Coordinates of C-alpha atoms in Angstrom, one line a residue:
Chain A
X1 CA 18.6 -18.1 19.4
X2 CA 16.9 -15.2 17.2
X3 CA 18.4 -12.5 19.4
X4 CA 22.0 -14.3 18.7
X5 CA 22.1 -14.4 15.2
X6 CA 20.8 -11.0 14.6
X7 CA 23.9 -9.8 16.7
X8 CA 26.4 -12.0 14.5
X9 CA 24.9 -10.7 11.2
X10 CA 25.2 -7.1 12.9
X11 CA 28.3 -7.5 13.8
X12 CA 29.6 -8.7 10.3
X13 CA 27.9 -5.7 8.8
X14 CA 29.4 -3.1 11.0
X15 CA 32.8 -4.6 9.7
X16 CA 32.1 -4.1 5.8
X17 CA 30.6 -0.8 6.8
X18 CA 34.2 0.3 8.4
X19 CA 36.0 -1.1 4.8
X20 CA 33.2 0.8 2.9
X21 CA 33.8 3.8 4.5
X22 CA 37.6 3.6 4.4
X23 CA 37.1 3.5 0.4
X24 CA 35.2 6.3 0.9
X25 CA 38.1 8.4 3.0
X26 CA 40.3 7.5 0.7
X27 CA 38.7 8.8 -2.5
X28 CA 37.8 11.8 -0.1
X29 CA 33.9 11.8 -0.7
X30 CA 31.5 12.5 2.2
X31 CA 28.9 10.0 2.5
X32 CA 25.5 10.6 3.5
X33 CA 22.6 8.1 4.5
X34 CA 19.3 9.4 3.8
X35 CA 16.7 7.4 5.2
X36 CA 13.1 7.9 5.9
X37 CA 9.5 6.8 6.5
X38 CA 7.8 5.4 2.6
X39 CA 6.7 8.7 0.4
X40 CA 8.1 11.2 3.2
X41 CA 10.1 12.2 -0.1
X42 CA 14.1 11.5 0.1
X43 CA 14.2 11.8 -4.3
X44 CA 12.2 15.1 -4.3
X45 CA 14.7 16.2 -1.9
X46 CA 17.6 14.6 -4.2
X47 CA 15.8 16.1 -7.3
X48 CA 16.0 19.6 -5.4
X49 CA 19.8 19.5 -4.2
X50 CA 21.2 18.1 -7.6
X51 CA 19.7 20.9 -9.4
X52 CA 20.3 23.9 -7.3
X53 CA 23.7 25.2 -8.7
X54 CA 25.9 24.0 -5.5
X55 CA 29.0 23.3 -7.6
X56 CA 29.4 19.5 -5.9
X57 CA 30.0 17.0 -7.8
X58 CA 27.5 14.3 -6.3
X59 CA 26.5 10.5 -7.2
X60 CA 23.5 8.4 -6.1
X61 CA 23.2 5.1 -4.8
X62 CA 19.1 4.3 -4.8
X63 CA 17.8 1.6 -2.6
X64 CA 14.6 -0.2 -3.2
X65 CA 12.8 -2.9 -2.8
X66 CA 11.7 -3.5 -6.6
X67 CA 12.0 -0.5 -9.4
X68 CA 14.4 2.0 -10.7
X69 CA 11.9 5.1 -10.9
X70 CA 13.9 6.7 -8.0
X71 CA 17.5 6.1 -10.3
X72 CA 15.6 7.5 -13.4
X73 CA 14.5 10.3 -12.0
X74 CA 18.3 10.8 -10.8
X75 CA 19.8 10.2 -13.8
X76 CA 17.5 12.5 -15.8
X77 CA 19.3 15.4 -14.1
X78 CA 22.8 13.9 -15.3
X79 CA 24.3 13.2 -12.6
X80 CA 25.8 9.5 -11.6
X81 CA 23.3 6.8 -9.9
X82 CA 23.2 3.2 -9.2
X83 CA 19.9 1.3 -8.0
X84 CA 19.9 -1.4 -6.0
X85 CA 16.9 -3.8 -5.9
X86 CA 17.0 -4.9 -2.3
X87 CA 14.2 -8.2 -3.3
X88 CA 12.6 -7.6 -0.3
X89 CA 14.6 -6.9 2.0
X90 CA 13.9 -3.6 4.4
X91 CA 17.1 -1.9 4.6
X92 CA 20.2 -1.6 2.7
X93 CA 23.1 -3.2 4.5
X94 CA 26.9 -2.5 4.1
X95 CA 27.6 -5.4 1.8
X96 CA 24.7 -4.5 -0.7
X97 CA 26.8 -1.2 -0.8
X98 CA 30.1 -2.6 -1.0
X99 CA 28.7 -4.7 -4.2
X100 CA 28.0 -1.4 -6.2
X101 CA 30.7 1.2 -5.4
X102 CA 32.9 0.0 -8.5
X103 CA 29.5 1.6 -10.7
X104 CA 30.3 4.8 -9.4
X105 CA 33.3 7.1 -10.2
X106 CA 34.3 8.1 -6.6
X107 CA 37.2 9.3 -7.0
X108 CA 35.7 12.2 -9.1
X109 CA 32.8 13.0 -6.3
X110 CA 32.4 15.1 -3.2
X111 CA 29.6 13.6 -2.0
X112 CA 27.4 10.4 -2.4
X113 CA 23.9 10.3 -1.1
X114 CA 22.3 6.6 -0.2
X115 CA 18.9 7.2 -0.3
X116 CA 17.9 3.9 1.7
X117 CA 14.7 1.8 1.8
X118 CA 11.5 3.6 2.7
X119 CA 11.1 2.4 6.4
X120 CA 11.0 4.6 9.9
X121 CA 12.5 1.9 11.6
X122 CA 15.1 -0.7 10.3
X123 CA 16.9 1.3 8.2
X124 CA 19.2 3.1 10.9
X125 CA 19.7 -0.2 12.8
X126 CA 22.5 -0.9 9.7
X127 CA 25.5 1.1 9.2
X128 CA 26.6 1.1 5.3
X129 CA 29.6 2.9 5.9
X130 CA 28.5 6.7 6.0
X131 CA 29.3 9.7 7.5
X132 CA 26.4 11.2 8.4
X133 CA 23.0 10.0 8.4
X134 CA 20.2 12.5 7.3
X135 CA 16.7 11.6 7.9
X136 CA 13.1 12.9 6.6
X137 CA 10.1 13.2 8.3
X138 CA 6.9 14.4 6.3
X139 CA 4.5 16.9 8.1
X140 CA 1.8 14.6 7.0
X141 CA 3.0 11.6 9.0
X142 CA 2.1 13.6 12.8
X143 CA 3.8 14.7 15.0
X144 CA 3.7 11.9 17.2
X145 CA 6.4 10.5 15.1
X146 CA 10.1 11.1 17.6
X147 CA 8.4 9.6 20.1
X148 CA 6.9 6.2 18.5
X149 CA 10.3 6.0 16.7
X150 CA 12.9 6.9 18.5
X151 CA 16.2 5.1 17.2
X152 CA 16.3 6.8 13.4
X153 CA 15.8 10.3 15.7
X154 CA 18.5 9.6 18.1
X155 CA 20.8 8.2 15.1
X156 CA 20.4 11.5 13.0
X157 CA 22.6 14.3 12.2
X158 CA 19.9 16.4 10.7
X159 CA 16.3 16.2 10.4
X160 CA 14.0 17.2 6.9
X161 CA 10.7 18.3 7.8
X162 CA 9.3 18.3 4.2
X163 CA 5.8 18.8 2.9
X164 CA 5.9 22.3 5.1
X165 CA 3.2 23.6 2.4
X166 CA 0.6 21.0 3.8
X167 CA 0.8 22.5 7.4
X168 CA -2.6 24.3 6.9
X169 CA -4.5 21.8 5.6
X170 CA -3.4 19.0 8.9
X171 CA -3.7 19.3 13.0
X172 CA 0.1 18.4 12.3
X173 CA 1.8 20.5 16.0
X174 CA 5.4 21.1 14.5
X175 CA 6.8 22.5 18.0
X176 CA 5.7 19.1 19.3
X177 CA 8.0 17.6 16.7
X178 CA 10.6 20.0 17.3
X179 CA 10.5 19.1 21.1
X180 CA 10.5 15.4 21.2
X181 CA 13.3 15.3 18.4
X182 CA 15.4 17.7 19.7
X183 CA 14.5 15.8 23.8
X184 CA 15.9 12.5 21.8
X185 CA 18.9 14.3 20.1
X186 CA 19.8 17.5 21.3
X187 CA 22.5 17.7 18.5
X188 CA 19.8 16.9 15.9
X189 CA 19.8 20.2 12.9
X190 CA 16.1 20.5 11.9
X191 CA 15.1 21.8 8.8
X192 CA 11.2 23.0 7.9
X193 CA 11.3 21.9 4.0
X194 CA 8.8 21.5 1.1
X195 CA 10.7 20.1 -2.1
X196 CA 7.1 21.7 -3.6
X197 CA 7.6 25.0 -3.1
X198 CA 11.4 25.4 -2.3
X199 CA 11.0 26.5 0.8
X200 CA 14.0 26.2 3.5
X201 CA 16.3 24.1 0.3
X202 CA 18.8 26.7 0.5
X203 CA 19.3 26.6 4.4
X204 CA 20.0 22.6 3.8
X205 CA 22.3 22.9 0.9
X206 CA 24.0 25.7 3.1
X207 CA 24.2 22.8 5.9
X208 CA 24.9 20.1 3.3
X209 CA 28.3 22.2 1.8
X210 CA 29.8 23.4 5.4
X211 CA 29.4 19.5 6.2
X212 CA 30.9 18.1 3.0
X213 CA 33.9 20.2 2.9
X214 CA 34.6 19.6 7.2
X215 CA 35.4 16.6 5.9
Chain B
X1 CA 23.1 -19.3 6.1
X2 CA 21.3 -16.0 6.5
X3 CA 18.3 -17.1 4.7
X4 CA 18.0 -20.8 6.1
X5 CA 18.1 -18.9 9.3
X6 CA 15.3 -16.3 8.1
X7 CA 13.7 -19.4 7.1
X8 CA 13.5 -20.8 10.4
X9 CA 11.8 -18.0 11.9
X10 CA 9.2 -17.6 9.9
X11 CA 8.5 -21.7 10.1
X12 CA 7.8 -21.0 13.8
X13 CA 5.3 -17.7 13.3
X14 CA 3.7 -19.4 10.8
X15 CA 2.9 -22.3 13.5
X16 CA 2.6 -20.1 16.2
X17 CA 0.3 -17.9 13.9
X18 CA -2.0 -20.8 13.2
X19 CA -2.4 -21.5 16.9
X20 CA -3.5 -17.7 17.4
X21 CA -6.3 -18.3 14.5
X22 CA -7.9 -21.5 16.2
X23 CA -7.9 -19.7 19.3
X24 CA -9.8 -16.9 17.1
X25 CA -12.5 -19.1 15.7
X26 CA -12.9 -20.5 18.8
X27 CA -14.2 -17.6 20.5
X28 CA -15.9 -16.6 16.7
X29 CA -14.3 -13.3 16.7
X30 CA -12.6 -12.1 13.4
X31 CA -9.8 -11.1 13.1
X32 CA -7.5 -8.1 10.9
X33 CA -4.3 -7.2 10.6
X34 CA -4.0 -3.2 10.1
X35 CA -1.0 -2.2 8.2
X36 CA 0.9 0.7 7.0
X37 CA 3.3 3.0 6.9
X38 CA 4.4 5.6 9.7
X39 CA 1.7 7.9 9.9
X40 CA -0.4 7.0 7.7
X41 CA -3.8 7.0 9.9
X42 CA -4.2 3.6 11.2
X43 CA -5.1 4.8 15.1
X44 CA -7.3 7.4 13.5
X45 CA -9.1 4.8 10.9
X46 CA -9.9 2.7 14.3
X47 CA -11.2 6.1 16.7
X48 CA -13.5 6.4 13.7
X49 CA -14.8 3.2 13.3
X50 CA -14.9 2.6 16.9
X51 CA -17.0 5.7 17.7
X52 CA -19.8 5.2 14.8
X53 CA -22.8 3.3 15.8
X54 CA -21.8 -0.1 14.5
X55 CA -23.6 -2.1 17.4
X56 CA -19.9 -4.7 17.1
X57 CA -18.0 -5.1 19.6
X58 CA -14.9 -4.6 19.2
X59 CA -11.2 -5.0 20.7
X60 CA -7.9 -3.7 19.9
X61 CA -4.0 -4.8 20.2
X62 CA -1.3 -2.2 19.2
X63 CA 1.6 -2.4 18.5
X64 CA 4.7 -0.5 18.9
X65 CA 8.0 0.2 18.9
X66 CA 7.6 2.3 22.1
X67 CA 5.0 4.2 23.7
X68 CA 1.4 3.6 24.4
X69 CA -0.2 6.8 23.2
X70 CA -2.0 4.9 20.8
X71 CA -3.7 2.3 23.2
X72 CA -4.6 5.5 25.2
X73 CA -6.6 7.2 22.7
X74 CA -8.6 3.7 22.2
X75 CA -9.0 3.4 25.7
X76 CA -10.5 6.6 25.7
X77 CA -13.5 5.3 23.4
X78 CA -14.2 2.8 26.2
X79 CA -13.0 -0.2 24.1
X80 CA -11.0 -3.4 25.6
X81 CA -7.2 -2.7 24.0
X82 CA -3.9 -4.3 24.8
X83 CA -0.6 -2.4 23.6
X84 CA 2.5 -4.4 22.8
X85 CA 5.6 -2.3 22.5
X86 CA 7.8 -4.3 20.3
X87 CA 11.2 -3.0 22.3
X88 CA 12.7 -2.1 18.9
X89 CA 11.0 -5.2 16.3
X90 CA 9.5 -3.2 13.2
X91 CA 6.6 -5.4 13.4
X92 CA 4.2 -7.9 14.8
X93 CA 5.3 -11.6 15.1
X94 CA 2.3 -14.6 15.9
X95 CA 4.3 -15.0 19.8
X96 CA 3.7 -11.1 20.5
X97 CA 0.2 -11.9 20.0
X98 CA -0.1 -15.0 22.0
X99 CA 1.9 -13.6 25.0
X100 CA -1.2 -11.0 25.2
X101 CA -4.9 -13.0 24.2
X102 CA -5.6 -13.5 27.8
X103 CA -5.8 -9.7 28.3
X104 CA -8.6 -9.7 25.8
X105 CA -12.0 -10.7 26.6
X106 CA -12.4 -12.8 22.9
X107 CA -15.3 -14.4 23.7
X108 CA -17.2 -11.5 24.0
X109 CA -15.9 -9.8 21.0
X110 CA -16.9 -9.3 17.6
X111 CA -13.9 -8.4 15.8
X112 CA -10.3 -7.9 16.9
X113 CA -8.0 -5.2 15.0
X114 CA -4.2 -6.0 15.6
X115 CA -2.8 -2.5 14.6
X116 CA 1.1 -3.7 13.2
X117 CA 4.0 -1.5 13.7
X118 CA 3.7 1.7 10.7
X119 CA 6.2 -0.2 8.3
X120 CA 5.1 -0.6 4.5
X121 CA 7.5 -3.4 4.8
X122 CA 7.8 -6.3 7.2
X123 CA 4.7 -6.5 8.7
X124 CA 3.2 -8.4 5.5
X125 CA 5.8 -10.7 5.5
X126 CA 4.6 -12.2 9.6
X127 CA 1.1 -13.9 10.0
X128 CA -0.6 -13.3 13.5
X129 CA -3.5 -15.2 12.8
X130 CA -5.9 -13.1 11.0
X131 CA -8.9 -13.6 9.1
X132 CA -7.5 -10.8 6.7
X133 CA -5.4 -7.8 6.4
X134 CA -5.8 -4.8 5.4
X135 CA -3.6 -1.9 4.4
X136 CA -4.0 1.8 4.8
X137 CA -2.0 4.2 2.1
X138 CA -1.9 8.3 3.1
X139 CA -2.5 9.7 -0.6
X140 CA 0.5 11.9 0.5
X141 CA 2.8 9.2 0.5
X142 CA 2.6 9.7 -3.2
X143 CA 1.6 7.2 -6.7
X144 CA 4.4 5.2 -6.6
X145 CA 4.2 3.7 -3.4
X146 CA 2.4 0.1 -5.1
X147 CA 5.2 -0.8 -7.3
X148 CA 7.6 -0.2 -4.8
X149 CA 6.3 -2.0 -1.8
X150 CA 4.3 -4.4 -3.9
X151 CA 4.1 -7.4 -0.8
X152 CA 2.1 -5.3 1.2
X153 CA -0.5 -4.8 -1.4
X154 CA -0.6 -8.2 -2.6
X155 CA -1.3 -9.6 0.4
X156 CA -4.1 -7.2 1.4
X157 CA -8.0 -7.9 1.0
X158 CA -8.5 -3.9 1.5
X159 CA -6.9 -0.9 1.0
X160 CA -7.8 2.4 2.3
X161 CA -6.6 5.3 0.8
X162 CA -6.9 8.2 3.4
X163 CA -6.0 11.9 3.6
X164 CA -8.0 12.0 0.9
X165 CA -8.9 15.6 1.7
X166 CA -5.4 17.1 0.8
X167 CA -5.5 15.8 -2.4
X168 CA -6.1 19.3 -3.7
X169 CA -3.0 20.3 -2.4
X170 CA -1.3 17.5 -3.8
X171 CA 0.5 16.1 -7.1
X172 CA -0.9 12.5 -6.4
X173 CA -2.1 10.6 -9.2
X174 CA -5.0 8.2 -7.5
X175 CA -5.9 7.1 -10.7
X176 CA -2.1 5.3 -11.0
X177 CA -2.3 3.9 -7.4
X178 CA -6.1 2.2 -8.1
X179 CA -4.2 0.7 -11.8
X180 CA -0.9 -0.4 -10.3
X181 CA -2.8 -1.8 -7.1
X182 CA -5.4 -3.8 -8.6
X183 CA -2.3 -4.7 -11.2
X184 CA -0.9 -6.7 -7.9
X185 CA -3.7 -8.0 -6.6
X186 CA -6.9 -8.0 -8.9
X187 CA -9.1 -8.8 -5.8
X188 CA -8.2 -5.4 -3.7
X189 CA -11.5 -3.6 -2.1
X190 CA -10.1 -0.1 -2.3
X191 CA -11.8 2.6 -0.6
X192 CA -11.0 6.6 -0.6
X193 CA -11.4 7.9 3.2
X194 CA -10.5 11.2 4.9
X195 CA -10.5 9.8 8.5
X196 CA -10.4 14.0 9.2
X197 CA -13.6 14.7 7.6
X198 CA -15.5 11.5 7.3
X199 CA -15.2 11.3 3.5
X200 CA -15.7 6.7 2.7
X201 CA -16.1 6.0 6.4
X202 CA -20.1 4.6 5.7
X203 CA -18.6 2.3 3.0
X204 CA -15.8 0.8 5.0
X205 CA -18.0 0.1 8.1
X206 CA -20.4 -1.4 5.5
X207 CA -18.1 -3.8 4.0
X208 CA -16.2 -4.2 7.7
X209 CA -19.6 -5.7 8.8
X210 CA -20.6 -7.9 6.0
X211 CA -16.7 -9.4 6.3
X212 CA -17.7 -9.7 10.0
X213 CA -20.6 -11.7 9.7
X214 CA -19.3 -13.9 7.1
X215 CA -17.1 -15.6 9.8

């Protein structure tokens, strides 16, 4: 009985997502779903591509449980954000999306980021009409991570191994992480990041530019 | 229709979980719920309570989505554990724990540690059958962490913030996470632990013990 309804509400979300991302086509934006473990630090990484001089023009959509610090922060650096208060819920779903694209001006954007719901697991159960999903994993979490939680791994175009600078201060085995990523998702990119220092940002927004304009 | 469904469920752990807790009492063992997010240290909180001289004995369930390295480096200390791999579920429900309290010797135990699924999330929102839960935060997860996943907190009777030896290293304002927790939930124990160097470890076992005995 459980196991049914989850698939009907599943199934009705992977429906909107498909109308969400043929808005998305149409205003030619490429549409990324950033998702991540609480803290592993998806804004920092949104603070650091907005203002590196890319030339994109990029909007937000923040997801969160309760708050708008994450859309505040955005907007301080001028660029266009909505926040969505999820009210408990663990994930952003398609519809949630669907309900805020008219707040941003997509027809003037290359790319919109969807920084999702801080949660290693739920999150990439729910398509919200993307093209890519993009996930971060930070140092300080272990690397025992792939293998606890597979799905967001195996669902990922590219992994953000941020808080790099921390390395020397953990037991944190990075090649492990490496390994059992790249054993669940031999496609997976992998990035070694810290939003604190700067290191490895302009590799990703090298990444980030090739896939926005593929599209 | 989604949420009478939701509703549902939770009707049924919440029975469910209430069978689990007489079952508890029964055998006088009490009972926690250990949550937090990915990474965060709840295996490692457990090796070091487990392998000081506490003369309680003690027995473990752990949960996850896959994989049973966790219930191996339990095992290890020579303590009864049980791991439950949730096949995908980003938490605990009260049936998970039911299907396995016949592989746990409760009447000879002390205290019995259910470690949840790392999810900041919706672990709080399932009862199992505890006594009490409590929460661990990594300090590198970052200040804002309370506002933004306030159930978890609120429903908490400790929280231990660990890692608390890369503070140094760190922008985290402890200060902000001690105001905005006790803010939720006046009642919080909150206790400041480096499960790497031993830094609060006396304290928690102190206050573990005289929760313990109170049962």
């Amino acid at each position: 009985m459980k196991v049914k309804v989850v698939t009907k509400i599943l199934e009705a979300n992977d429906r909107l997502a498909l109308e969400n991302r043929k808005l998305f086509d149409k205003a030619r934006v490429f549409v990324i779903n950033l998702m991540s473990g609480p803290g592993a630090g998806k804004t920092s990484l949104l603070e650091k591509t907005l203002s590196s001089k890319t030339g994109l023009n990029i909007g937000v959509i923040e997801g969160d449980i309760a708050g708008s610090d994450d859309a505040e922060r955005i907007e301080r650096l001028g660029f266009p954000v909505v926040q969505i208060n999820t009210g408990g819920a663990c994930h952003l779903d398609a519809n949630m999306i669907n309900e805020v694209l008219d707040d941003l001006p997509l027809e003037g954007l290359d790319i919109v980021f969807i920084e999702n719901v801080g949660n290693l697991v739920c999150p990439a159960e729910f398509k919200v009409g993307e093209n890519i999903k993009v996930m971060i994993l930070s140092i300080a979490e272990g690397h025992d991570k792939p293998l606890k939680y597979p799905l967001m791994f195996q669902e990922s175009s590219a992994l953000i191994l941020n808080k790099m600078d921390l390395v020397p201060y953990t037991d944190v085995n990075i090649a492990k992480i490496r390994k059992d990523s790249l054993s669940l998702n031999p496609e997976l990119k992998i990035f070694e990041v810290s939003c604190r220092t700067g290191q490895g940002i302009p590799e990703w927004l090298h990444w980030l530019k090739e896939r926005a304009q593929k599209t």
